[in-house]
GROMACS .gro file of C-alpha atoms in nm:
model
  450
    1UNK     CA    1  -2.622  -1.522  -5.496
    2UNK     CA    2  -2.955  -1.442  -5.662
    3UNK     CA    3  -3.020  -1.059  -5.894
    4UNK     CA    4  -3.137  -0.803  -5.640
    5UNK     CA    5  -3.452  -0.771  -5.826
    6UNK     CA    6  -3.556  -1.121  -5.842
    7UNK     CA    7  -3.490  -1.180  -5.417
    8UNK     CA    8  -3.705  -0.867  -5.372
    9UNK     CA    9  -3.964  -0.978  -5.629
   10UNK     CA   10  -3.968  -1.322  -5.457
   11UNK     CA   11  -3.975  -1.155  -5.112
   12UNK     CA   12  -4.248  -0.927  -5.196
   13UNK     CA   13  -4.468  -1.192  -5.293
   14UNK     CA   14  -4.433  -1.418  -5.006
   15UNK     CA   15  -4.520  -1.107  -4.792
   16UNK     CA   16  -4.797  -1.054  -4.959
   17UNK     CA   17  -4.914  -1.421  -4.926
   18UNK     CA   18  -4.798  -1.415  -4.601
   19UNK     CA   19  -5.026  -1.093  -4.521
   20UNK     CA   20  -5.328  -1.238  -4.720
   21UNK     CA   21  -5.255  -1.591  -4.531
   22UNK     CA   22  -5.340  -1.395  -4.166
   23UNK     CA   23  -5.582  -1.157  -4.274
   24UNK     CA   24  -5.809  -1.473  -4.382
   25UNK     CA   25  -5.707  -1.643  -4.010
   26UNK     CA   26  -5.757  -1.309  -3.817
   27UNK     CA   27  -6.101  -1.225  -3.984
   28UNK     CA   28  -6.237  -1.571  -3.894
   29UNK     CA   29  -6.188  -1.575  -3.575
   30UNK     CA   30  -6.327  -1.236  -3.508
   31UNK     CA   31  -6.629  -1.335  -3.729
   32UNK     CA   32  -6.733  -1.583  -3.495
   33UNK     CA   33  -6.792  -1.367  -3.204
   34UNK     CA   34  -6.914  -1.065  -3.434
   35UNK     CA   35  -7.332  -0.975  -3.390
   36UNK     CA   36  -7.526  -0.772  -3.595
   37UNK     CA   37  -7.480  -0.519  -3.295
   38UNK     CA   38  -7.104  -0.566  -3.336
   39UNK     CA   39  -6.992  -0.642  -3.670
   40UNK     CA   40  -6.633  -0.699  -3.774
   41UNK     CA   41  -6.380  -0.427  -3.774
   42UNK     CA   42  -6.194  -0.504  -4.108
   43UNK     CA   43  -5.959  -0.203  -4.046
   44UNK     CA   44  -5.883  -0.362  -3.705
   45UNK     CA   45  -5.802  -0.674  -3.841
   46UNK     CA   46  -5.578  -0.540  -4.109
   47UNK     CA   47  -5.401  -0.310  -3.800
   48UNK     CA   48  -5.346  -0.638  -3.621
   49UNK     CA   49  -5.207  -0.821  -3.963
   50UNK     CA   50  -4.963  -0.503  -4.015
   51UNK     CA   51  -4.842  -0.551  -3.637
   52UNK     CA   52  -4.779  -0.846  -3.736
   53UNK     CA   53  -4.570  -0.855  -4.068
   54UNK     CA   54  -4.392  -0.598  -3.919
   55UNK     CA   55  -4.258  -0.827  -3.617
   56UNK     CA   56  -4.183  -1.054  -3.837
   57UNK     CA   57  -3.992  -0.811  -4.068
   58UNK     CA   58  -3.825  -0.736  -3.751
   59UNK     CA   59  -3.705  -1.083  -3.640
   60UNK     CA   60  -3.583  -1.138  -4.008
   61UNK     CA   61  -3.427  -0.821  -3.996
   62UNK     CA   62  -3.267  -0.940  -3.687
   63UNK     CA   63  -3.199  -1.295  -3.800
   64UNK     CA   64  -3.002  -1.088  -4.104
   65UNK     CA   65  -2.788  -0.892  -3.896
   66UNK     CA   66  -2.703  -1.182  -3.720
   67UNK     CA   67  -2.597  -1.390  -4.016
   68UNK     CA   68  -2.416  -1.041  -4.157
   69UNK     CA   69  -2.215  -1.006  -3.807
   70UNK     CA   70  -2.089  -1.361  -3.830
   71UNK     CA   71  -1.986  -1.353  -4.185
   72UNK     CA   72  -1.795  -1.073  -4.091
   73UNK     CA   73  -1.616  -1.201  -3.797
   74UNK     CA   74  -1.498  -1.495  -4.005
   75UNK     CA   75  -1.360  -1.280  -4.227
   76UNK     CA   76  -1.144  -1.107  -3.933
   77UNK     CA   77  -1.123  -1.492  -3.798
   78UNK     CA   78  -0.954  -1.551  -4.153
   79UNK     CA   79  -0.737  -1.218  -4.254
   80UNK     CA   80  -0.611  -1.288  -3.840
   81UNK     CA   81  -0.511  -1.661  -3.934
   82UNK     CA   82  -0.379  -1.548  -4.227
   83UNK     CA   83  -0.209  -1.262  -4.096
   84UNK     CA   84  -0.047  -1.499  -3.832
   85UNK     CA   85   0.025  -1.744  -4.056
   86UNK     CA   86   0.232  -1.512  -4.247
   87UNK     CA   87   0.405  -1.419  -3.888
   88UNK     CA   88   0.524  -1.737  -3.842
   89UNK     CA   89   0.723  -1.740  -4.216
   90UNK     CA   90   0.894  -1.472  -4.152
   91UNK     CA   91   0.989  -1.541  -3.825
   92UNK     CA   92   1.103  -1.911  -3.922
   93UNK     CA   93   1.286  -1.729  -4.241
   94UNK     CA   94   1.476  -1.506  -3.939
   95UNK     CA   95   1.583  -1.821  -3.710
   96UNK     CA   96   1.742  -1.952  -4.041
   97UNK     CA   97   1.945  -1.675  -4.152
   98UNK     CA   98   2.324  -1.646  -4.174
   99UNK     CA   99   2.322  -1.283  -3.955
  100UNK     CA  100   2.321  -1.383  -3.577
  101UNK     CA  101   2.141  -1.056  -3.506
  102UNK     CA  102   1.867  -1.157  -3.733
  103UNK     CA  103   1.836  -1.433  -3.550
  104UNK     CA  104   1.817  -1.303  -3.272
  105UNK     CA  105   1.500  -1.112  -3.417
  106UNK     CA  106   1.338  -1.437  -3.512
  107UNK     CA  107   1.351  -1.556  -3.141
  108UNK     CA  108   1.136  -1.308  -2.991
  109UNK     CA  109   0.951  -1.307  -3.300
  110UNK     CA  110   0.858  -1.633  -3.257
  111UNK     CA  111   0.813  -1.598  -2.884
  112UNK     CA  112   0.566  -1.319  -2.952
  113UNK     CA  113   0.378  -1.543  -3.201
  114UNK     CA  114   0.340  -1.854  -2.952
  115UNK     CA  115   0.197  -1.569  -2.704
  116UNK     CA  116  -0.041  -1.414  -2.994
  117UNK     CA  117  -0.115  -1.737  -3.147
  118UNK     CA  118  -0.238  -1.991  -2.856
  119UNK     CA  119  -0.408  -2.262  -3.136
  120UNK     CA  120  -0.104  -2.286  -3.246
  121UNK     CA  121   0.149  -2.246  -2.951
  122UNK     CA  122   0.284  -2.528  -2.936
  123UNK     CA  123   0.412  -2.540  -3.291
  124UNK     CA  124   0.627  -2.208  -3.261
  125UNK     CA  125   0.748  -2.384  -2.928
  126UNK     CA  126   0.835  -2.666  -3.103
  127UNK     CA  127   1.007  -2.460  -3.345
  128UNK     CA  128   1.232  -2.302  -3.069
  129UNK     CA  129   1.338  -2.622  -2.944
  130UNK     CA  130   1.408  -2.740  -3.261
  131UNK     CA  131   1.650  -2.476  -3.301
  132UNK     CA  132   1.827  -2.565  -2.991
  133UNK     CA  133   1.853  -2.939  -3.150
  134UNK     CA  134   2.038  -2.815  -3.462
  135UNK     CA  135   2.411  -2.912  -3.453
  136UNK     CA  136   2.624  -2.651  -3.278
  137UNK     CA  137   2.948  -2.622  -3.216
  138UNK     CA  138   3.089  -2.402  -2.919
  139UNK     CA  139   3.475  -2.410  -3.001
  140UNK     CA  140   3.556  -2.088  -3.141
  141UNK     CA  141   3.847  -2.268  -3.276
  142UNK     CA  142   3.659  -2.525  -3.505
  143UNK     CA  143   3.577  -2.450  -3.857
  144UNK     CA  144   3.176  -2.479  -3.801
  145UNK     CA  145   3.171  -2.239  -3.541
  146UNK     CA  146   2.914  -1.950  -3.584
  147UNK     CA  147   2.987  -1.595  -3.456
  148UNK     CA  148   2.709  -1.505  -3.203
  149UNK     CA  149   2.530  -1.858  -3.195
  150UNK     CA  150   2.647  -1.883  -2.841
  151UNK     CA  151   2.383  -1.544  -2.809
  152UNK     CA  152   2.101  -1.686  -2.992
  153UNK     CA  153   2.133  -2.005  -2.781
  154UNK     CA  154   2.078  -1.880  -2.467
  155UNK     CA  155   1.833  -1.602  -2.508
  156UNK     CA  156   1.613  -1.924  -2.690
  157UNK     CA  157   1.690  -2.068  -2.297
  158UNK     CA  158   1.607  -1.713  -2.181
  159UNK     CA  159   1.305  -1.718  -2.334
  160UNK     CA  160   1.109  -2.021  -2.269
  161UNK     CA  161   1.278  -1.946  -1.887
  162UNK     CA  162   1.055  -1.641  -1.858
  163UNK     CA  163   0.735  -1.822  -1.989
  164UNK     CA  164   0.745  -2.080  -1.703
  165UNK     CA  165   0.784  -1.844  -1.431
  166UNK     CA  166   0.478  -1.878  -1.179
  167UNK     CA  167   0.433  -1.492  -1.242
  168UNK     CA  168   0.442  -1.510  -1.645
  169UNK     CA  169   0.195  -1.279  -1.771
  170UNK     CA  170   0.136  -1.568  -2.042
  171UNK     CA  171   0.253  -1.916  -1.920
  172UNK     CA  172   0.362  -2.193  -2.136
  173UNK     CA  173   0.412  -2.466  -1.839
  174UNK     CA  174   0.192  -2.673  -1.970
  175UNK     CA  175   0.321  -2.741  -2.311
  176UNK     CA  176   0.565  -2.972  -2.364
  177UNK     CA  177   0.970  -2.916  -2.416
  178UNK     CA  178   1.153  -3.135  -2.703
  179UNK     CA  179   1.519  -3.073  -2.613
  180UNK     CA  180   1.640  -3.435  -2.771
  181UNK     CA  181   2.059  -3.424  -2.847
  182UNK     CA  182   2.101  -3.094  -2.792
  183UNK     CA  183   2.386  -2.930  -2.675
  184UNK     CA  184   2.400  -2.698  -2.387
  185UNK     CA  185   2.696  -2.509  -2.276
  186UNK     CA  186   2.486  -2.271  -2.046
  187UNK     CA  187   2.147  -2.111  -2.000
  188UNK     CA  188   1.935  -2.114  -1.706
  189UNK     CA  189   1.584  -2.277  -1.647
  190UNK     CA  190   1.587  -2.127  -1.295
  191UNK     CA  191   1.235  -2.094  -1.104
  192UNK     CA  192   1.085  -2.272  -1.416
  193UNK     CA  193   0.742  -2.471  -1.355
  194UNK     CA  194   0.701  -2.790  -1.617
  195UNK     CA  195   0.330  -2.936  -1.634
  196UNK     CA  196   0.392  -3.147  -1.933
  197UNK     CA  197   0.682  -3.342  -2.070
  198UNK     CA  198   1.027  -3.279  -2.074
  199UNK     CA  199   1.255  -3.448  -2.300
  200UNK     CA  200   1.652  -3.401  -2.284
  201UNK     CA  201   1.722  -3.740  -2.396
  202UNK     CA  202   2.085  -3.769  -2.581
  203UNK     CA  203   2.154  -3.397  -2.497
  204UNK     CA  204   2.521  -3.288  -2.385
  205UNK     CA  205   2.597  -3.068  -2.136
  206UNK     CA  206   2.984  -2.987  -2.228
  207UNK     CA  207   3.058  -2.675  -2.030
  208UNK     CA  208   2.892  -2.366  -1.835
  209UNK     CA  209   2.618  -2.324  -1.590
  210UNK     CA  210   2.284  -2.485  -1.676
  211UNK     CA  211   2.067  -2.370  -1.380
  212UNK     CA  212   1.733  -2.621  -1.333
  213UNK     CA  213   1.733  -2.481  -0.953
  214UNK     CA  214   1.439  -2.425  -0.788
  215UNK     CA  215   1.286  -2.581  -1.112
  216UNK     CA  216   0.915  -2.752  -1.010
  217UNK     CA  217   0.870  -3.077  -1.259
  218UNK     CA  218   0.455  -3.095  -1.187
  219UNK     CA  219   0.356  -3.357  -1.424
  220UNK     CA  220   0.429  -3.589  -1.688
  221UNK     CA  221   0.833  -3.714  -1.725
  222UNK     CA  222   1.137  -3.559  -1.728
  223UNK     CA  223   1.367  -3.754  -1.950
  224UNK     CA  224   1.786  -3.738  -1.977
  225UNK     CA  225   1.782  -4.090  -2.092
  226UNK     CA  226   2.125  -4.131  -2.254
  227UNK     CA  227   2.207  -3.774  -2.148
  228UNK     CA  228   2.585  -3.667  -2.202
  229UNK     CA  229   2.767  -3.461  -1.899
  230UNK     CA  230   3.127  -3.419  -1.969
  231UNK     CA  231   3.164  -3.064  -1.840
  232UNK     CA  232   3.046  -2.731  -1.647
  233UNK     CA  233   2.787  -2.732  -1.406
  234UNK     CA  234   2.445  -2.881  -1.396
  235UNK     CA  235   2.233  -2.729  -1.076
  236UNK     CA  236   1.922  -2.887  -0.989
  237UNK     CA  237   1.934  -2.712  -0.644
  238UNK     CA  238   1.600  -2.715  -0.446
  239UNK     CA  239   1.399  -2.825  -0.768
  240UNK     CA  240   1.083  -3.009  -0.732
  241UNK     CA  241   0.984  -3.356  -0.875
  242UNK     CA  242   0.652  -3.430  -0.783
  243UNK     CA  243   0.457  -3.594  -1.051
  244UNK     CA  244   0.537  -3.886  -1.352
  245UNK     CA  245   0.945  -4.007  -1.384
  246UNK     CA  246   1.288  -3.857  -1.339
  247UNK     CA  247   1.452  -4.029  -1.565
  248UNK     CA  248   1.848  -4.048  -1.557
  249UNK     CA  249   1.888  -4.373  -1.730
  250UNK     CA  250   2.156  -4.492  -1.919
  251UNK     CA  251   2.339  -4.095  -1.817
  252UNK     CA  252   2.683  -4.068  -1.824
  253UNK     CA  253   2.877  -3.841  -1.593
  254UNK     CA  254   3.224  -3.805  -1.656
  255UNK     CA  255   3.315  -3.471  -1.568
  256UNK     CA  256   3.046  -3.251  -1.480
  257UNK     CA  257   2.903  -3.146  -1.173
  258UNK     CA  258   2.519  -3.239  -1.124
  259UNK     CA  259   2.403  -3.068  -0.825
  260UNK     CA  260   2.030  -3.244  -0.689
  261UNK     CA  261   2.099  -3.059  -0.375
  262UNK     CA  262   1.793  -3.006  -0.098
  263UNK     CA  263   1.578  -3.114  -0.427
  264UNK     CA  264   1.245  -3.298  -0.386
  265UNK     CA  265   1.128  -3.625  -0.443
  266UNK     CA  266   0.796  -3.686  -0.358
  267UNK     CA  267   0.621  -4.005  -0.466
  268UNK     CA  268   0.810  -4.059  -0.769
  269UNK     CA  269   1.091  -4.289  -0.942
  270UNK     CA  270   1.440  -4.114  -1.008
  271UNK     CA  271   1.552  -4.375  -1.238
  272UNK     CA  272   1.941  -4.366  -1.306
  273UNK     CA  273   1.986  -4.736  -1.406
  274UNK     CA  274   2.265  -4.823  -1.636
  275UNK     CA  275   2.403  -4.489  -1.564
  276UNK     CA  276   2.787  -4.453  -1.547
  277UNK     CA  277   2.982  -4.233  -1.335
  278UNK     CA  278   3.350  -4.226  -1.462
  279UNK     CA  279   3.447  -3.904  -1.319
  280UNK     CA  280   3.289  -3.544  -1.163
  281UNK     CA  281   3.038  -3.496  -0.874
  282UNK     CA  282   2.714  -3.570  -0.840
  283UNK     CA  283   2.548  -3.403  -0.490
  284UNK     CA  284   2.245  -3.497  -0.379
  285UNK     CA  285   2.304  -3.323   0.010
  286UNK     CA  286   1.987  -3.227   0.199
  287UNK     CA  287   1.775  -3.382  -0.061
  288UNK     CA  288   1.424  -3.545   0.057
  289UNK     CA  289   1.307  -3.890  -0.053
  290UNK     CA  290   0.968  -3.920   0.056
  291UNK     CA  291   0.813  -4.205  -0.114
  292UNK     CA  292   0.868  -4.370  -0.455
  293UNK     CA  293   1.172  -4.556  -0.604
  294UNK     CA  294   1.509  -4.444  -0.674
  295UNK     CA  295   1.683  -4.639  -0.944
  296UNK     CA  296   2.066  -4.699  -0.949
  297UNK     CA  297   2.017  -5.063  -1.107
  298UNK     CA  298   2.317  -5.166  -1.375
  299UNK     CA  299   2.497  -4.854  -1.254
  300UNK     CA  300   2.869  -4.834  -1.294
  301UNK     CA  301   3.107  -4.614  -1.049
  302UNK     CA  302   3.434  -4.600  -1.169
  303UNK     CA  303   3.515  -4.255  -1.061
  304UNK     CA  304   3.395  -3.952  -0.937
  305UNK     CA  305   3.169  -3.895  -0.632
  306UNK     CA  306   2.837  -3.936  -0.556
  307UNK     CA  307   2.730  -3.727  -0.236
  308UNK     CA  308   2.398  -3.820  -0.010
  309UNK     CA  309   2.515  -3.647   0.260
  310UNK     CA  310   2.196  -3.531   0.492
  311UNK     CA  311   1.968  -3.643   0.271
  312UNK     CA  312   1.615  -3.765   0.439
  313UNK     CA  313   1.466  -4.108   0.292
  314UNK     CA  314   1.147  -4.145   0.456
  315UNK     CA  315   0.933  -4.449   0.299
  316UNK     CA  316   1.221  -4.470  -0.006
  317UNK     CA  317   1.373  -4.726  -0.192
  318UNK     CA  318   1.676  -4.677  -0.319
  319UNK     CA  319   1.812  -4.993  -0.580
  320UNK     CA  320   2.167  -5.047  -0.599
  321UNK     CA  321   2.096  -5.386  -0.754
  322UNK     CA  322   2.357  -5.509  -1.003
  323UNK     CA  323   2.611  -5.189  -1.014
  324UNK     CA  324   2.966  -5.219  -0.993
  325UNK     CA  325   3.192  -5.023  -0.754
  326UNK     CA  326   3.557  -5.038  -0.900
  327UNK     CA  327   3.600  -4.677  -0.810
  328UNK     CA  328   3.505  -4.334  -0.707
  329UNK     CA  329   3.293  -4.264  -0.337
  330UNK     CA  330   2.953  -4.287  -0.257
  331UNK     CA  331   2.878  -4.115   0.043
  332UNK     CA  332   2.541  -4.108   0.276
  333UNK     CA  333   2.731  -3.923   0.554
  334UNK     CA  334   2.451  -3.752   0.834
  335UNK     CA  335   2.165  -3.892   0.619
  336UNK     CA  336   1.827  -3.980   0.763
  337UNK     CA  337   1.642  -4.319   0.732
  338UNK     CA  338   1.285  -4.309   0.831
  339UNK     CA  339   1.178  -4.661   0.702
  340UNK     CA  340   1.195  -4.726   0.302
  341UNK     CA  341   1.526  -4.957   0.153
  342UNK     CA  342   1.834  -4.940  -0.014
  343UNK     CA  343   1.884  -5.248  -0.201
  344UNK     CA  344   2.273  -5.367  -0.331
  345UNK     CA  345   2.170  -5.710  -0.473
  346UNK     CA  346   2.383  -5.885  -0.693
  347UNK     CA  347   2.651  -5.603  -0.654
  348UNK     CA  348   3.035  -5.616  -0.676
  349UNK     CA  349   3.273  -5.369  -0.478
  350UNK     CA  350   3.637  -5.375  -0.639
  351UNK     CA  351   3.736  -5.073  -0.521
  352UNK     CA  352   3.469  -4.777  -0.462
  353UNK     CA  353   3.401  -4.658  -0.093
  354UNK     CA  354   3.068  -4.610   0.059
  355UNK     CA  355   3.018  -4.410   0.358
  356UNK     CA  356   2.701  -4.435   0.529
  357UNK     CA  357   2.930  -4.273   0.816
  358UNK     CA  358   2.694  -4.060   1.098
  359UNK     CA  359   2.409  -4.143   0.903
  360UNK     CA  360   2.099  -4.241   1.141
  361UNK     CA  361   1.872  -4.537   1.094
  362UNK     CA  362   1.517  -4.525   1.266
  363UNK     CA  363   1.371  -4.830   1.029
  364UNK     CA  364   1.340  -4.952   0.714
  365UNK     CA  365   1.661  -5.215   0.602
  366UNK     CA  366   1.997  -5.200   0.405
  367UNK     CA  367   1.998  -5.548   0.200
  368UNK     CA  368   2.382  -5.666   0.058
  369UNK     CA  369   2.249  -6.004   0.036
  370UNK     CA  370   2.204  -6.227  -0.251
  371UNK     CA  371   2.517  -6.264  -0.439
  372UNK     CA  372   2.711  -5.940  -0.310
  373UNK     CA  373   3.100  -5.965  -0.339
  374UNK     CA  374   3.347  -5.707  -0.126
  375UNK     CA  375   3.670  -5.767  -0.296
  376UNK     CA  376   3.797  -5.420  -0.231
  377UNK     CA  377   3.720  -5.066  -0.101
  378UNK     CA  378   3.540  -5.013   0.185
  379UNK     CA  379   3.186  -5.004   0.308
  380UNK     CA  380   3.179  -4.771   0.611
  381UNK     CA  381   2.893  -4.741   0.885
  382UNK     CA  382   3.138  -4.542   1.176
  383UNK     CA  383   2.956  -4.338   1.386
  384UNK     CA  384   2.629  -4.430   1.227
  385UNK     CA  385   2.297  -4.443   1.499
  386UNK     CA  386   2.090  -4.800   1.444
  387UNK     CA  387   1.740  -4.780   1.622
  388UNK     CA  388   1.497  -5.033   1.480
  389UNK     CA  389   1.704  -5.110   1.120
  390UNK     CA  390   1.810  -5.421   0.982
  391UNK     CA  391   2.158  -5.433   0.821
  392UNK     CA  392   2.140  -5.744   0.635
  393UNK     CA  393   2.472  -5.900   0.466
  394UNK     CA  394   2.323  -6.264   0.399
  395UNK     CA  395   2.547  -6.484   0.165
  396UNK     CA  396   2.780  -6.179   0.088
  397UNK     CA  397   3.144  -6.300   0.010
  398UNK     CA  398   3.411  -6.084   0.150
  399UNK     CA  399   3.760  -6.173  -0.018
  400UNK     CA  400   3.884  -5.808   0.003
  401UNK     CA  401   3.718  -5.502   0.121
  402UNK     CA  402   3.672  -5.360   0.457
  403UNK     CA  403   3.338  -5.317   0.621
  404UNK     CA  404   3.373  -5.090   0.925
  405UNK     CA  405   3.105  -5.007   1.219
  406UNK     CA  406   3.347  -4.820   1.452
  407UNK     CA  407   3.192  -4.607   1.657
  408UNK     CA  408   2.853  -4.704   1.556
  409UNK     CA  409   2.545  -4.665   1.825
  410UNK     CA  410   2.269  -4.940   1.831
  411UNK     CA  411   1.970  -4.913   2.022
  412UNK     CA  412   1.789  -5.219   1.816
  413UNK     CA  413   1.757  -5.367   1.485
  414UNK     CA  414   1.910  -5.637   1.358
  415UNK     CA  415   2.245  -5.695   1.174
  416UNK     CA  416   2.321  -6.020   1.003
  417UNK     CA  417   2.573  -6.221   0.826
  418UNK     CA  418   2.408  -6.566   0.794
  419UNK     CA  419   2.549  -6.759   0.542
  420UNK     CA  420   2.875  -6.494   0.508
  421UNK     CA  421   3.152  -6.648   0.374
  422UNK     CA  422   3.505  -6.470   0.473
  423UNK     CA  423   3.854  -6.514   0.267
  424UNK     CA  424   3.968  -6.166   0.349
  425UNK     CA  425   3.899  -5.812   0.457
  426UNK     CA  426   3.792  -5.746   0.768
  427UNK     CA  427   3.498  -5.622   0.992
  428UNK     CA  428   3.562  -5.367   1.237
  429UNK     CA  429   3.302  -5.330   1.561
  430UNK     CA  430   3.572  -5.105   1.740
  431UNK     CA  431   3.406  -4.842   1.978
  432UNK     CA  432   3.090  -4.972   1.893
  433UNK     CA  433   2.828  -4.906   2.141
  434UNK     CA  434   2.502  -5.099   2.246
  435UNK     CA  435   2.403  -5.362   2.080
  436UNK     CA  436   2.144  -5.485   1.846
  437UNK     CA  437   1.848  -5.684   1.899
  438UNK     CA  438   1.991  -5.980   1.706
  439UNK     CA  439   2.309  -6.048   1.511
  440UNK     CA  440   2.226  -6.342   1.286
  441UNK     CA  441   2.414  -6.647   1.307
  442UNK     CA  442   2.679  -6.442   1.328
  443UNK     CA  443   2.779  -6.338   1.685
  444UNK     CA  444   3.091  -6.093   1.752
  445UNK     CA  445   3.270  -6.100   2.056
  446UNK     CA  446   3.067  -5.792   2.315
  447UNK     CA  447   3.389  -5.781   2.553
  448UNK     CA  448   3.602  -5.414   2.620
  449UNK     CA  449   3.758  -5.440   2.311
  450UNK     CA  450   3.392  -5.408   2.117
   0.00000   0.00000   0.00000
């Protein structure tokens, strides 16, 4: 920053140079069309050097406001960010104090800030997830419980609920949701729209209602890898998967109730491999399958039931590859099959049932070949309708279970049991009626008694 007198010393003289510098070019070109009738007009050319100076003053003048109006807004831009900045302390210093109610505080502080603050939104989201990842206990009985916690909890749920409503005066759906190991014993999600990813990998669900209904997962993956339910109720009613992976791997369900009912699949992969299900209910009723890959690879039923009833596969595959059945029911009761496949390679059934009872098959296959073994429960297909499907149970051993048809309708398709090998159980074809295209090498007696 120069003295004031020696800027306006230097600007005087380069004014006047400046003025002297067009006077000289102004007068010569007027002196070459000046006559002795018309000599120059020195007064005119000085006029037209003042005009000029003086647009030029104007433009610097100008150019200085300018420059003065932007130093000025980075100021504000600066005492804001600082301002905000300081926002975000005290509102992390409220989330971490010993007074639920002052927690409570820091919450919608920090919501407030992630609304203010959209550079750095996703850091004071981050922040509120991170608070739902701290250890918590929910037994008022054990020595680290913490008086209102519960509270906090759920209104940090609450919270990032309201953001991803479609009609959110400031949405936060496409940020994305850290909610690793967490532990939820309520809180609903309901009507929520994710854009980005969605990660409840490790987290426990151990009791209440956490409500995902009606949920729309838009993009990215929606992870529960490794995901803990051993209690309460987990709704997923009429949500919406329609972009990147559901993914259910390695999830074990051995109480709760998981509730995928009239949900949509469209296009993706649900992928519950290496998932165990050792006890509760898992309802996927009047869900829709339309396209992609449904994983159930590795997965091990030992208890508990898993409920398909009227859902609608149309262009699915559904991989039961490799799971064991040693317990529990798996029921497709009244579901639709509009071409896609359900795959049971490699599997072994000790002792589950599955019920594909009234369920109706217009094409696409059911595969138990290649290395299945029935050594107990049943496999039931009574009253199911068979136009165009192929029921395939190629080199399957049956030493135990009971596969049952009775009552079934075919009107085509193809059921086989090349290669079969029988020790026990039984197959029923009592009261079934039609027959389909081709049985295989295997050939059932067609006489009154089915």
């Amino acid at each position: 920053m120069w003295p004031v007198w020696v800027a306006g010393l230097l600007a005087l003289l380069v004014t006047l140079f400046a003025g002297y510098g067009i006077y000289k070019i102004l007068h010569s070109l007027v002196s070459k069309e000046a006559t002795p009738e018309n000599p120059v007009a020195v007064h005119e050319v000085i006029r037209s050097v003042l005009a000029t100076l003086t647009l030029a003053g104007a433009v610097l003048a100008g150019i200085y406001a300018y420059r003065k109006q932007r130093l000025a807004e980075s100021d504000a831009d600066r005492a804001d960010e600082k301002q905000l900045a300081e926002r975000y302390t005290t509102a992390a210093d409220q989330l971490g104090h010993d007074q639920a109610a002052v927690r409570l505080a820091g919450v919608y502080a920090m919501a407030r800030l992630a609304d203010d603050w959209i550079e750095q939104r996703q850091v004071c989201i981050d922040v509120l997830c991170a608070y739902l990842r701290m250890p918590y206990e929910p037994d008022p009985e054990a020595g680290a419980y913490k008086d209102g916690e519960r509270e906090v909890r759920h209104t940090v749920i609450r919270v990032i609920s309201n953001h991803l409503q479609r009609r959110a005066p400031i949405s936060w759906a496409a940020c994305d949701f850290d909610f690793t190991r967490a532990t939820f014993d309520g809180g609903t999600l309901r009507g929520s729209g994710f854009q980005g990813t969605v990660d409840f990998s490790g987290a426990k669900f151990s009791g209440g209602m956490v409500d995902f209904s009606a949920t729309e997962f838009s993009g990215g993956t929606v992870s529960f890898r490794d995901a803990v339910f051993s209690g309460g109720t987990v709704s997923f009613g009429g949500a919406w998967f329609s972009g990147g992976t559901a993914d259910f791997s390695a999830t074990v369900f051995s109480g709760s109730t998981v509730d995928f009912s009239y949900a949509e699949f469209r296009g993706d992969t649900g992928d519950f491999s290496g998932a165990k299900f050792s006890g509760g209910t898992v309802h996927f009723g009047g869900a829709k399958f339309s396209g992609g890959t449904i994983e159930f690879t590795g997965v091990e039923f030992s208890g508990g039931t898993v409920h398909f009833g009227g859902a609608k596969f149309s262009g699915s595959t559904v991989h039961f590859n490799n799971a064991e059945f040693s317990g529990g029911t798996i029921d497709f009761f009244d579901a639709g099959f509009s071409g896609g496949r359900i795959d049971f390679f490699g599997v072994e059934f000790s002792g589950s049932t599955v019920s594909f009872g009234g369920a109706r098959f217009s094409g696409g296959a059911i595969e138990f070949f290649s290395g299945v073994e029935f050594s107990g429960g049943t496999v039931h297909f009574g009253g199911a309708e068979f136009s165009g499907s192929t029921i395939d149970f190629r080199d399957a051993v049956f030493s135990g279970s009971t596969i049952s048809f009775g009552g079934a309708e075919f009107s085509g398709g193809t059921v086989s049991f090349g290669g079969a090998v029988f020790s026990g159980g039984a197959v029923d074809f009592e009261g079934v009626s039609g027959a389909p295209q081709d049985w295989g090498p295997f050939q059932p007696r067609t006489d009154s008694g089915g």
